[in-house]
């Protein structure tokens, strides 16, 4: 099991140029259960949708920033805290893409791997619910 | 949108797919709208129009023998294949082909890092290896070499170099095709060929001497369609001991000419890595009068720009320098750069920047401690793969036009004026070319400048403007001798047309070669503007 070191940093930032400043909760470290989907997530999703800092002073990575801006606080921008992405939903999003994210091909990410990611996300969301 | 390969009916297509399944396994052949959706170019300005190019199927072999088998089957059925590596060539066509109905040869499963040599400083990889994968392999072998990555780390060293992509470290590593050494290629008849010393059985110098003996055909496989590259070696820079940065500013507009010449000297002497040119005057672009000045038809005068800079108390230009090597050497090189430039340009000033031992820590990679507002992207400058750069993607994506121009201040001023005036036809686009537009020093000995209008999946009118502006940019730039270095399939014919010396002899030569080894166009017909006889008819 991974060690839990939760750190929640409240920042007032303007996520994207032109958007109104909004209070975001930037999540840095969360509990991450050891399961097959974790490695897949870390390699395929986390470089854009992880909880780390973005490049060169950005408070969040691009995918997390984009979802923060999209949901305006109604849902977490960090995918690992989303409890509403079961495998059938995730498959559609991953295959078809969304906004600046292009769809992922079966040659690079199998259906089984997407299902593993969905299980991992559900587990991380549950493990970190309630702060 | 289901399509069939050229000159093939549904029954023939089914038989073809069945043979592919026999070669690679049923799990690794796909067709139909759902599975083919991710093979569309989601950054395409012709999205959902008749001009969009659609593949009919995809096949993903896991080794070179299967690639050879797939090519032989395609040759037998006369089906065009479109090879991709990691399929992330966004802005330049992504995974979508030149010809409707092509079958994508998806090489992502071939993702083995075959060697990282820390003593002789090279690696050997397959096409499906990403920069992230390669960095993991480098880490596992002691992190003793420094990669040179493009902005997004999910790209393939092979795919990026075959597109003549660029990176951001030292000059000869930034040219990714130029830094390759040795390749393995499956030819259009299915034969497997190795270039350079790879052609000599028993040689142990495949990735150290690129030429072997006789003509070197390696260049034909970059932006070409003469084979499927299944392995490539790359030269790697030993991990430098130290990294140092510095900023130089110059006061007047015309000082840029001297500044560029000095930086050229430093770069060509091997003293600096990639540089970032910029202007502090960009802070004034929110001022309507200043914006009108820098976008003025015909360009502003030097006196007008100098007066604006003087009134604002800002320098006209700046350059951020980066040094790699032993600590003392980086300091001496920075001191030399300062002395050289400040003694020649009145009013020039220098600021010492971040410097630290390599490899960088996570905190250093985060790049938050420069004493000025930096344009250096720290991870890419240190060859560390990232997707952080995706923050620059506006709307649903973009296309890119990066003309190659001489490495002089005068040429930059001319591009600012000529393309700035030409693009006034598209007032809804951001101002890519104005009196403050600075060059990109990516390739080893030339400048490029950037034009990258966005696309929106639900706004065909916006996309039509982007599409028309791209074609105009290619044409106007070429009239002045500035050629595009890389293009999406929908623009490859336009760009190829501009390289027209002696009645297009370069393209006619390529077509003669294509006709002799691949007359039916099995490998990516149309790629690079090269069409075989079958498709020229």
XYZ file of C-alpha atoms in Angstrom:
668
model
C 0.000 0.000 0.000
C 1.175 3.488 -0.680
C 1.845 5.976 2.040
C -0.772 8.637 2.365
C 0.579 12.152 2.373
C -2.194 14.528 1.559
C -1.490 18.145 0.889
C -4.180 20.483 -0.298
C -3.133 23.940 -1.306
C -5.741 26.589 -1.939
C -4.667 29.016 -4.593
C -6.461 31.891 -6.190
C -5.388 31.599 -9.813
C -6.617 32.426 -13.228
C -6.516 29.020 -14.882
C -6.536 30.258 -18.441
C -5.940 33.619 -20.015
C -9.185 35.491 -20.304
C -11.065 33.442 -17.735
C -12.232 34.949 -14.518
C -10.054 34.296 -11.509
C -11.472 31.405 -9.565
C -10.513 29.721 -6.392
C -9.065 26.291 -7.108
C -8.059 23.558 -4.779
C -4.773 22.247 -6.116
C -4.170 18.674 -5.086
C -0.557 17.562 -4.868
C -0.142 14.220 -3.154
C -2.905 11.705 -2.690
C -3.229 8.089 -1.665
C -2.582 5.895 -4.674
C -3.501 2.231 -4.314
C -1.109 -0.241 -5.886
C -3.102 -1.883 -8.663
C -2.514 -2.573 -12.363
C -4.162 0.637 -13.509
C -1.794 2.774 -11.485
C 1.195 2.182 -13.744
C -0.936 2.619 -16.851
C -2.311 5.882 -15.481
C 1.122 7.129 -14.482
C 2.561 6.476 -17.920
C -0.389 7.325 -20.175
C -2.436 9.923 -18.289
C -0.476 11.521 -15.463
C 1.919 13.595 -17.644
C -1.114 15.760 -18.524
C -3.772 14.808 -15.952
C -1.626 14.238 -12.872
C -1.536 16.253 -9.686
C 1.968 17.613 -10.102
C 3.088 21.107 -10.959
C 2.868 22.194 -14.572
C 5.948 23.338 -16.431
C 7.687 26.646 -15.772
C 5.535 27.973 -12.963
C 2.144 26.634 -14.026
C 0.243 25.567 -10.901
C -1.182 22.443 -12.541
C -0.584 20.218 -15.539
C -2.456 21.120 -18.755
C -5.152 18.433 -18.616
C -5.890 19.091 -14.979
C -5.960 22.842 -15.637
C -8.325 22.371 -18.570
C -10.749 20.287 -16.501
C -10.530 22.734 -13.596
C -11.515 25.496 -15.998
C -14.235 23.380 -17.598
C -15.953 22.389 -14.378
C -15.354 25.550 -12.369
C -15.168 23.652 -9.098
C -18.230 21.424 -9.687
C -15.971 18.401 -10.227
C -12.302 17.804 -9.468
C -9.888 18.743 -12.223
C -7.621 15.903 -11.120
C -8.826 12.675 -12.715
C -7.679 10.554 -9.787
C -10.352 12.203 -7.635
C -13.211 11.584 -10.079
C -15.827 9.077 -8.941
C -17.959 9.472 -12.084
C -15.769 7.812 -14.702
C -16.733 4.131 -14.920
C -15.084 2.064 -17.637
C -17.815 2.481 -20.303
C -17.693 6.261 -19.936
C -13.908 6.359 -19.851
C -13.665 4.222 -22.969
C -15.745 6.707 -24.943
C -13.724 9.709 -23.754
C -10.368 8.034 -24.311
C -11.211 6.713 -27.776
C -12.871 9.887 -29.059
C -10.770 12.464 -27.257
C -11.988 15.773 -25.899
C -10.914 19.298 -26.788
C -7.156 19.423 -27.217
C -6.826 15.744 -26.246
C -6.916 13.484 -29.272
C -8.420 10.013 -29.069
C -6.191 7.097 -28.088
C -5.868 4.130 -30.440
C -6.231 0.494 -29.461
C -2.674 0.001 -30.637
C -1.415 2.301 -27.888
C -3.981 1.667 -25.160
C -6.071 -1.500 -25.094
C -9.647 -1.695 -23.849
C -8.376 -3.785 -20.959
C -5.914 -1.050 -19.994
C -8.658 1.595 -20.093
C -10.742 -0.596 -17.794
C -7.747 -0.876 -15.458
C -7.431 2.904 -15.435
C -11.134 3.237 -14.619
C -10.763 0.829 -11.694
C -7.733 2.721 -10.473
C -9.456 6.113 -10.712
C -12.486 4.788 -8.834
C -10.193 3.410 -6.147
C -8.200 6.629 -5.767
C -11.388 8.693 -5.659
C -12.777 6.446 -2.919
C -9.516 6.371 -0.990
C -9.257 10.144 -0.945
C -12.910 11.070 -0.486
C -13.647 13.176 2.549
C -10.141 14.570 2.707
C -16.941 7.511 -42.142
C -16.045 4.122 -43.587
C -13.868 4.172 -46.681
C -12.229 1.511 -48.813
C -8.672 1.442 -50.151
C -8.252 2.841 -53.680
C -9.393 0.542 -56.495
C -10.730 -2.074 -54.057
C -14.235 -3.390 -53.418
C -15.683 -4.572 -50.107
C -14.999 -8.239 -50.799
C -11.390 -7.551 -51.686
C -11.002 -5.428 -48.572
C -12.375 -8.230 -46.394
C -9.956 -10.728 -47.935
C -7.078 -8.308 -47.430
C -7.938 -7.757 -43.773
C -8.153 -11.490 -43.247
C -4.625 -11.913 -44.555
C -3.438 -9.153 -42.236
C -5.045 -10.926 -39.281
C -3.150 -14.037 -40.259
C 0.113 -12.117 -40.167
C -0.256 -10.157 -36.914
C -3.183 -11.751 -35.075
C -6.861 -10.828 -35.109
C -6.503 -8.528 -32.091
C -4.206 -6.179 -33.969
C -6.224 -5.348 -37.078
C -8.989 -2.743 -36.907
C -11.574 -1.227 -39.215
C -14.963 0.417 -38.839
C -15.907 3.861 -37.615
C -15.429 3.350 -33.884
C -11.960 1.854 -34.024
C -10.813 4.213 -36.751
C -11.980 7.394 -35.021
C -8.668 7.883 -33.150
C -6.848 7.633 -36.478
C -8.458 10.901 -37.599
C -6.399 14.067 -37.343
C -8.140 15.873 -34.505
C -6.009 18.972 -35.179
C -7.214 19.186 -38.768
C -8.627 22.422 -40.170
C -10.589 20.310 -42.669
C -12.257 18.295 -39.888
C -15.630 16.954 -41.061
C -15.191 18.359 -44.567
C -14.725 16.596 -47.889
C -11.010 17.416 -47.736
C -10.416 15.411 -44.562
C -8.380 12.243 -45.177
C -9.665 8.970 -43.712
C -7.922 5.633 -43.276
C -9.848 2.440 -43.984
C -8.160 0.202 -41.420
C -5.173 -0.098 -39.149
C -2.724 -2.894 -38.449
C -0.240 -3.055 -35.584
C 2.687 -5.484 -36.026
C 4.924 -6.249 -33.093
C 8.254 -6.827 -34.845
C 10.113 -6.231 -38.085
C 9.215 -9.645 -39.474
C 5.537 -8.807 -39.127
C 6.124 -5.399 -40.736
C 7.712 -7.164 -43.677
C 4.787 -9.577 -43.893
C 2.263 -6.726 -43.819
C 4.111 -4.862 -46.572
C 4.165 -7.975 -48.770
C 0.421 -8.501 -48.259
C -0.281 -4.854 -49.046
C 1.862 -5.100 -52.179
C -0.042 -8.166 -53.309
C -3.389 -6.378 -52.852
C -2.083 -2.951 -54.003
C -3.208 -1.289 -50.785
C -1.404 1.883 -49.622
C 0.012 1.731 -46.122
C 0.544 4.818 -43.980
C 3.210 4.150 -41.319
C 2.999 5.957 -37.983
C 5.170 5.561 -34.907
C 3.483 6.831 -31.732
C 0.906 8.697 -33.845
C 1.375 12.024 -32.060
C 2.435 14.210 -34.942
C -0.229 16.751 -34.052
C -0.248 19.968 -35.982
C 1.238 18.082 -38.931
C -1.485 15.546 -39.645
C -1.458 13.285 -36.598
C -2.072 9.652 -37.566
C -4.154 10.380 -40.679
C -2.862 9.521 -44.162
C -2.380 11.386 -47.426
C -4.672 9.064 -49.379
C -8.234 8.173 -48.449
C -8.619 4.482 -47.756
C -4.982 3.925 -46.793
C -4.313 1.365 -44.076
C -2.425 2.822 -41.134
C 0.646 0.776 -40.274
C 0.617 1.504 -36.545
C 4.064 0.779 -35.110
C 3.252 1.693 -31.516
C 3.572 -1.928 -30.366
C 7.204 -1.937 -31.448
C 8.224 -0.085 -28.310
C 11.553 -1.589 -27.283
C 14.554 0.461 -26.286
C 17.133 -1.929 -27.679
C 20.226 -0.234 -26.278
C 21.370 2.781 -24.294
C 25.151 3.003 -24.412
C 26.518 5.351 -21.746
C 30.154 4.917 -22.716
C 29.833 5.543 -26.427
C 26.781 7.808 -26.063
C 24.107 6.439 -28.365
C 20.826 4.581 -28.234
C 18.955 2.225 -30.539
C 15.153 2.272 -30.480
C 12.055 1.006 -32.252
C 9.392 3.341 -33.694
C 6.842 2.904 -30.905
C 9.276 4.092 -28.238
C 8.310 7.503 -26.874
C 10.650 10.077 -25.352
C 9.094 9.163 -22.008
C 10.030 5.517 -22.620
C 13.555 6.453 -23.641
C 14.019 8.661 -20.568
C 12.939 5.743 -18.351
C 15.562 3.577 -20.021
C 18.172 6.295 -19.552
C 17.216 6.587 -15.886
C 17.534 2.829 -15.455
C 21.069 2.943 -16.835
C 22.272 5.675 -14.485
C 21.054 8.894 -16.157
C 24.445 9.448 -17.760
C 23.221 10.937 -21.040
C 20.935 13.856 -21.849
C 18.104 13.449 -24.318
C 17.026 16.143 -26.734
C 13.200 16.162 -26.806
C 10.510 17.976 -28.729
C 7.894 19.747 -26.590
C 5.523 16.808 -26.030
C 7.258 13.761 -24.573
C 4.765 11.254 -25.982
C 6.293 11.574 -29.442
C 8.651 9.026 -30.941
C 12.365 9.696 -31.472
C 12.054 7.848 -34.779
C 8.829 9.541 -35.870
C 10.026 12.973 -34.814
C 13.377 12.646 -36.516
C 11.781 11.340 -39.717
C 9.636 14.480 -39.652
C 12.847 16.455 -39.136
C 11.577 17.568 -35.768
C 13.661 19.603 -33.370
C 14.671 19.840 -29.754
C 16.164 22.445 -27.475
C 19.629 21.546 -26.195
C 22.960 21.855 -28.043
C 22.977 22.723 -31.767
C 23.831 19.356 -33.287
C 21.424 17.432 -31.078
C 18.488 19.769 -31.764
C 18.341 18.535 -35.368
C 16.810 15.156 -34.619
C 17.293 13.664 -38.040
C 20.808 15.052 -38.148
C 21.613 13.347 -34.858
C 20.474 9.922 -35.997
C 23.098 7.333 -36.851
C 22.056 4.166 -38.611
C 18.608 2.862 -39.471
C 16.785 -0.327 -40.419
C 14.123 -0.068 -43.107
C 11.538 -2.398 -44.604
C 11.452 -1.580 -48.307
C 8.280 -1.570 -50.425
C 8.906 -5.168 -51.538
C 9.232 -6.360 -47.935
C 13.041 -6.647 -47.924
C 14.812 -5.496 -44.761
C 17.722 -3.074 -45.290
C 20.191 -1.470 -42.902
C 22.029 1.771 -43.689
C 25.604 2.823 -42.968
C 27.734 0.406 -40.973
C 24.595 -1.668 -40.349
C 25.084 -3.052 -43.836
C 28.411 -4.622 -42.811
C 27.852 -7.943 -41.022
C 29.768 -8.019 -37.751
C 30.209 -4.244 -37.522
C 29.989 -2.695 -34.061
C 29.880 0.910 -35.317
C 26.317 1.136 -36.724
C 25.509 4.067 -34.413
C 28.864 5.816 -34.628
C 29.576 6.150 -38.338
C 26.455 6.890 -40.370
C 27.724 6.442 -43.919
C 29.336 3.037 -44.404
C 30.384 2.909 -48.033
C 28.754 4.334 -51.140
C 25.681 6.570 -51.336
C 23.772 7.001 -48.107
C 20.020 6.682 -48.746
C 19.002 7.494 -45.160
C 17.706 10.921 -46.167
C 15.112 9.357 -48.438
C 13.227 8.018 -45.436
C 12.714 11.407 -43.768
C 9.489 13.051 -44.954
C 9.531 10.443 -47.704
C 7.779 7.270 -48.693
C 10.487 4.835 -49.708
C 10.244 2.423 -46.812
C 9.148 1.760 -43.245
C 11.803 2.573 -40.650
C 11.840 -0.095 -37.944
C 14.972 0.819 -35.969
C 17.102 3.941 -35.595
C 20.215 4.821 -33.671
C 20.682 8.274 -32.174
C 23.718 10.093 -30.883
C 23.272 11.276 -27.293
C 25.054 14.018 -25.399
C 26.864 12.902 -22.243
C 25.076 14.367 -19.219
C 26.733 17.781 -18.763
C 28.185 18.503 -15.356
C 26.677 21.961 -15.123
C 23.977 24.254 -16.569
C 24.043 28.061 -16.593
C 21.787 30.781 -17.974
C 22.205 34.466 -18.712
C 20.176 37.316 -20.165
C 21.424 40.010 -22.518
C 19.379 43.059 -23.492
C 20.049 45.644 -26.178
C 18.430 49.064 -26.337
C 17.685 49.854 -29.975
C 15.764 48.057 -32.722
C 18.726 47.824 -35.113
C 20.892 46.352 -32.349
C 19.138 43.087 -33.089
C 21.289 42.633 -36.184
C 24.538 42.684 -34.226
C 23.022 40.646 -31.414
C 22.075 37.855 -33.808
C 25.546 37.821 -35.339
C 27.160 37.448 -31.923
C 24.808 34.661 -30.908
C 25.495 32.903 -34.211
C 29.201 33.018 -33.395
C 28.632 31.614 -29.918
C 26.422 28.828 -31.246
C 28.603 27.860 -34.182
C 31.569 27.761 -31.808
C 29.795 25.240 -29.616
C 29.621 27.578 -26.614
C 25.835 27.767 -26.121
C 22.683 25.715 -26.398
C 19.312 26.859 -27.703
C 18.568 30.540 -27.155
C 15.321 32.385 -26.603
C 14.989 35.712 -28.354
C 12.364 38.100 -27.053
C 11.387 41.675 -26.446
C 10.404 43.391 -23.215
C 8.259 45.664 -25.370
C 5.682 42.889 -25.594
C 4.501 44.136 -22.224
C 3.121 47.158 -24.091
C 0.934 45.185 -26.495
C -2.148 45.874 -24.395
C -1.803 49.527 -25.394
C -3.926 50.119 -28.490
C -1.608 52.757 -29.979
C 1.452 50.579 -29.491
C -0.321 47.560 -30.979
C -1.250 49.687 -33.991
C 2.388 50.720 -34.321
C 3.873 47.226 -34.347
C 1.207 45.907 -36.741
C 1.365 48.922 -39.063
C 1.246 48.098 -42.767
C 4.773 48.274 -44.141
C 6.148 48.045 -40.619
C 7.108 50.837 -38.216
C 10.319 52.795 -38.645
C 13.302 52.143 -36.420
C 12.895 55.638 -35.001
C 9.265 54.984 -34.059
C 10.169 51.750 -32.293
C 13.170 53.282 -30.543
C 11.030 56.185 -29.353
C 8.450 53.751 -27.933
C 11.166 51.759 -26.166
C 12.789 54.887 -24.810
C 9.465 56.268 -23.536
C 8.745 52.992 -21.776
C 12.261 52.711 -20.413
C 12.588 49.229 -21.860
C 15.215 47.568 -24.047
C 14.141 46.668 -27.570
C 15.416 43.090 -27.590
C 16.749 40.384 -25.353
C 18.259 36.968 -25.683
C 18.422 34.250 -23.058
C 21.558 32.139 -23.313
C 22.086 28.613 -21.996
C 25.440 26.960 -21.323
C 26.303 23.304 -20.754
C 29.552 21.732 -19.605
C 31.962 21.762 -16.680
C 31.050 24.480 -14.159
C 34.130 26.584 -14.810
C 33.684 26.303 -18.559
C 30.064 27.479 -18.394
C 31.142 30.480 -16.313
C 33.994 31.353 -18.636
C 31.746 30.989 -21.682
C 29.105 33.247 -20.116
C 31.734 35.825 -19.208
C 33.065 35.653 -22.745
C 29.560 36.128 -24.199
C 28.961 39.145 -21.982
C 32.299 40.747 -22.838
C 31.871 40.104 -26.524
C 28.377 41.557 -26.817
C 28.512 44.366 -24.260
C 31.750 45.715 -25.680
C 30.270 45.908 -29.176
C 26.702 47.150 -28.591
C 26.379 50.429 -26.666
C 23.809 50.193 -23.912
C 23.707 46.397 -23.876
C 23.268 44.883 -20.422
C 23.619 41.423 -18.893
C 21.942 39.596 -16.026
C 23.242 36.399 -14.447
C 20.610 33.656 -14.327
C 20.001 30.297 -12.700
C 22.903 27.872 -12.658
C 23.240 24.475 -11.081
C 24.791 21.037 -11.178
C 23.263 18.516 -13.570
C 21.084 16.537 -13.636
C 18.557 19.052 -12.356
C 16.406 18.474 -9.310
C 12.616 18.565 -9.562
C 12.661 22.019 -8.009
C 15.154 23.246 -10.582
C 13.082 21.713 -13.361
C 10.074 23.711 -12.156
C 11.875 26.871 -13.295
C 10.511 29.428 -10.870
C 13.672 31.195 -9.741
C 14.988 33.083 -12.770
C 15.570 36.737 -11.896
C 13.679 37.804 -15.026
C 10.443 36.699 -16.701
C 11.918 33.852 -18.668
C 10.848 32.299 -21.950
C 13.096 29.297 -21.408
C 11.092 26.101 -21.000
C 13.313 24.401 -18.485
C 12.358 20.772 -19.004
C 12.728 20.824 -22.747
C 15.946 22.852 -22.457
C 17.400 20.061 -20.340
C 15.999 17.277 -22.516
C 13.476 16.097 -19.929
C 10.273 14.788 -21.580
C 7.049 16.451 -20.505
C 3.505 17.169 -21.638
C 3.484 20.493 -19.828
C 3.787 22.259 -23.165
C 0.252 21.149 -24.043
C -0.895 24.275 -22.204
C -0.111 26.236 -25.350
C -2.806 24.370 -27.326
C -5.733 26.686 -27.832
C -9.226 25.591 -28.850
C -9.180 22.002 -30.223
C -5.692 22.138 -31.717
C -3.678 23.974 -34.338
C -1.686 23.591 -37.507
C 1.850 24.788 -37.924
C 3.783 26.707 -40.568
C 7.424 27.328 -39.687
C 9.281 28.904 -42.613
C 13.049 28.520 -42.752
C 14.854 31.835 -43.080
C 18.421 33.102 -42.893
C 19.904 33.526 -39.434
C 20.141 37.315 -39.648
C 18.383 40.234 -38.050
C 17.632 41.699 -41.469
C 15.786 38.552 -42.532
C 13.718 38.612 -39.349
C 12.697 42.210 -39.990
C 11.728 41.318 -43.553
C 9.591 38.360 -42.465
C 7.899 40.542 -39.862
C 6.943 43.040 -42.537
C 6.103 40.756 -45.479
C 4.086 38.104 -43.664
C 2.620 40.666 -41.277
C 1.187 42.565 -44.237
C 0.055 39.395 -46.024
C -1.798 38.058 -43.006
C -3.856 41.222 -42.667
C -6.242 39.431 -45.001
C -7.218 37.353 -41.947
C -7.979 39.920 -39.236
C -9.608 37.402 -36.898
C -6.307 35.574 -36.410
C -3.784 36.547 -33.739
C -0.880 38.669 -34.972
C 1.875 36.106 -35.524
C 4.028 38.460 -37.564
C 4.570 41.983 -36.261
C 7.495 44.233 -35.381
C 8.171 42.278 -32.181
C 7.993 38.739 -33.629
C 11.218 36.932 -32.839
C 12.876 33.985 -34.538
C 13.149 30.432 -33.261
C 16.687 29.098 -33.206
C 15.803 25.420 -33.366
C 17.616 23.876 -36.321
C 21.362 24.129 -36.146
C 22.095 26.862 -38.665
C 18.808 28.566 -39.559
C 15.982 30.566 -38.057
C 12.325 29.751 -38.286
C 9.301 31.800 -37.352
C 5.960 30.561 -36.172
C 2.479 30.640 -37.633
C 0.114 28.253 -35.832
C -3.567 29.184 -36.133
C -6.046 27.145 -34.132
C -8.897 24.866 -35.178
C -12.306 24.256 -33.622
C -14.265 21.077 -34.249
C -17.601 22.884 -34.154
C -16.674 26.008 -36.107
C -16.131 25.295 -39.825
C -15.956 29.001 -40.607
C -13.039 29.459 -38.215
C -11.338 26.388 -39.658
C -11.804 27.674 -43.216
C -9.966 30.871 -42.254
C -7.157 28.829 -40.719
C -6.967 26.648 -43.829
C -6.888 29.590 -46.241
C -4.319 31.454 -44.155
C -2.010 28.436 -44.097
C -2.058 28.171 -47.874
C -1.462 31.901 -48.257
C 1.411 31.838 -45.777
C 3.114 28.994 -47.657
C 2.754 30.824 -50.977
C 3.820 34.298 -49.841
C 6.769 32.998 -47.856
C 8.000 30.982 -50.823
C 7.877 34.065 -53.044
C 10.557 35.477 -50.740
C 12.635 32.295 -50.471
C 11.342 31.141 -47.103
C 10.246 27.500 -47.349
C 8.221 25.438 -44.918
C 10.200 22.664 -43.240
C 7.362 20.264 -42.449
C 3.691 20.007 -43.278
C 0.499 18.045 -42.691
C -0.636 15.814 -45.575
C -3.243 18.371 -46.634
C -0.435 20.907 -47.239
C 2.376 18.684 -48.482
C 1.582 19.241 -52.153
C 1.427 23.007 -51.622
C 4.812 23.017 -49.912
C 6.371 20.592 -52.374
C 5.230 22.850 -55.217
C 7.314 25.697 -53.806
C 10.573 23.725 -54.018
C 10.479 24.164 -57.761
C 14.045 24.836 -58.966
C 14.584 23.744 -62.591
C 10.998 22.764 -63.293
C 10.568 20.788 -60.082
C 13.530 18.521 -60.803
C 13.837 17.564 -57.124
C 10.303 16.201 -57.056
C 10.697 14.594 -60.487
C 13.834 12.838 -59.258
C 11.975 11.547 -56.201
C 9.134 10.385 -58.410
C 11.545 8.490 -60.664
C 12.859 6.692 -57.600
C 9.358 6.052 -56.333
C 8.256 4.640 -59.666
C 11.199 2.266 -59.728
C 10.795 0.774 -56.263
C 7.132 1.364 -55.432
C 5.093 2.061 -58.566
C 1.814 1.007 -56.957
C 2.344 3.328 -54.040
C 2.330 0.810 -51.202
C 4.250 3.091 -48.838
C 2.505 6.396 -48.053
C 1.770 7.696 -51.563
C 1.756 11.472 -51.563
C 3.896 11.840 -48.458
C 6.375 14.651 -48.972
C 4.542 15.532 -52.183
C 5.902 12.385 -53.861
C 3.300 10.532 -55.890
C 3.971 7.252 -57.719
C 2.822 6.741 -61.281
C -0.377 4.976 -60.216
C -1.601 8.061 -58.353
C -0.227 10.658 -60.758
C -2.380 9.280 -63.549
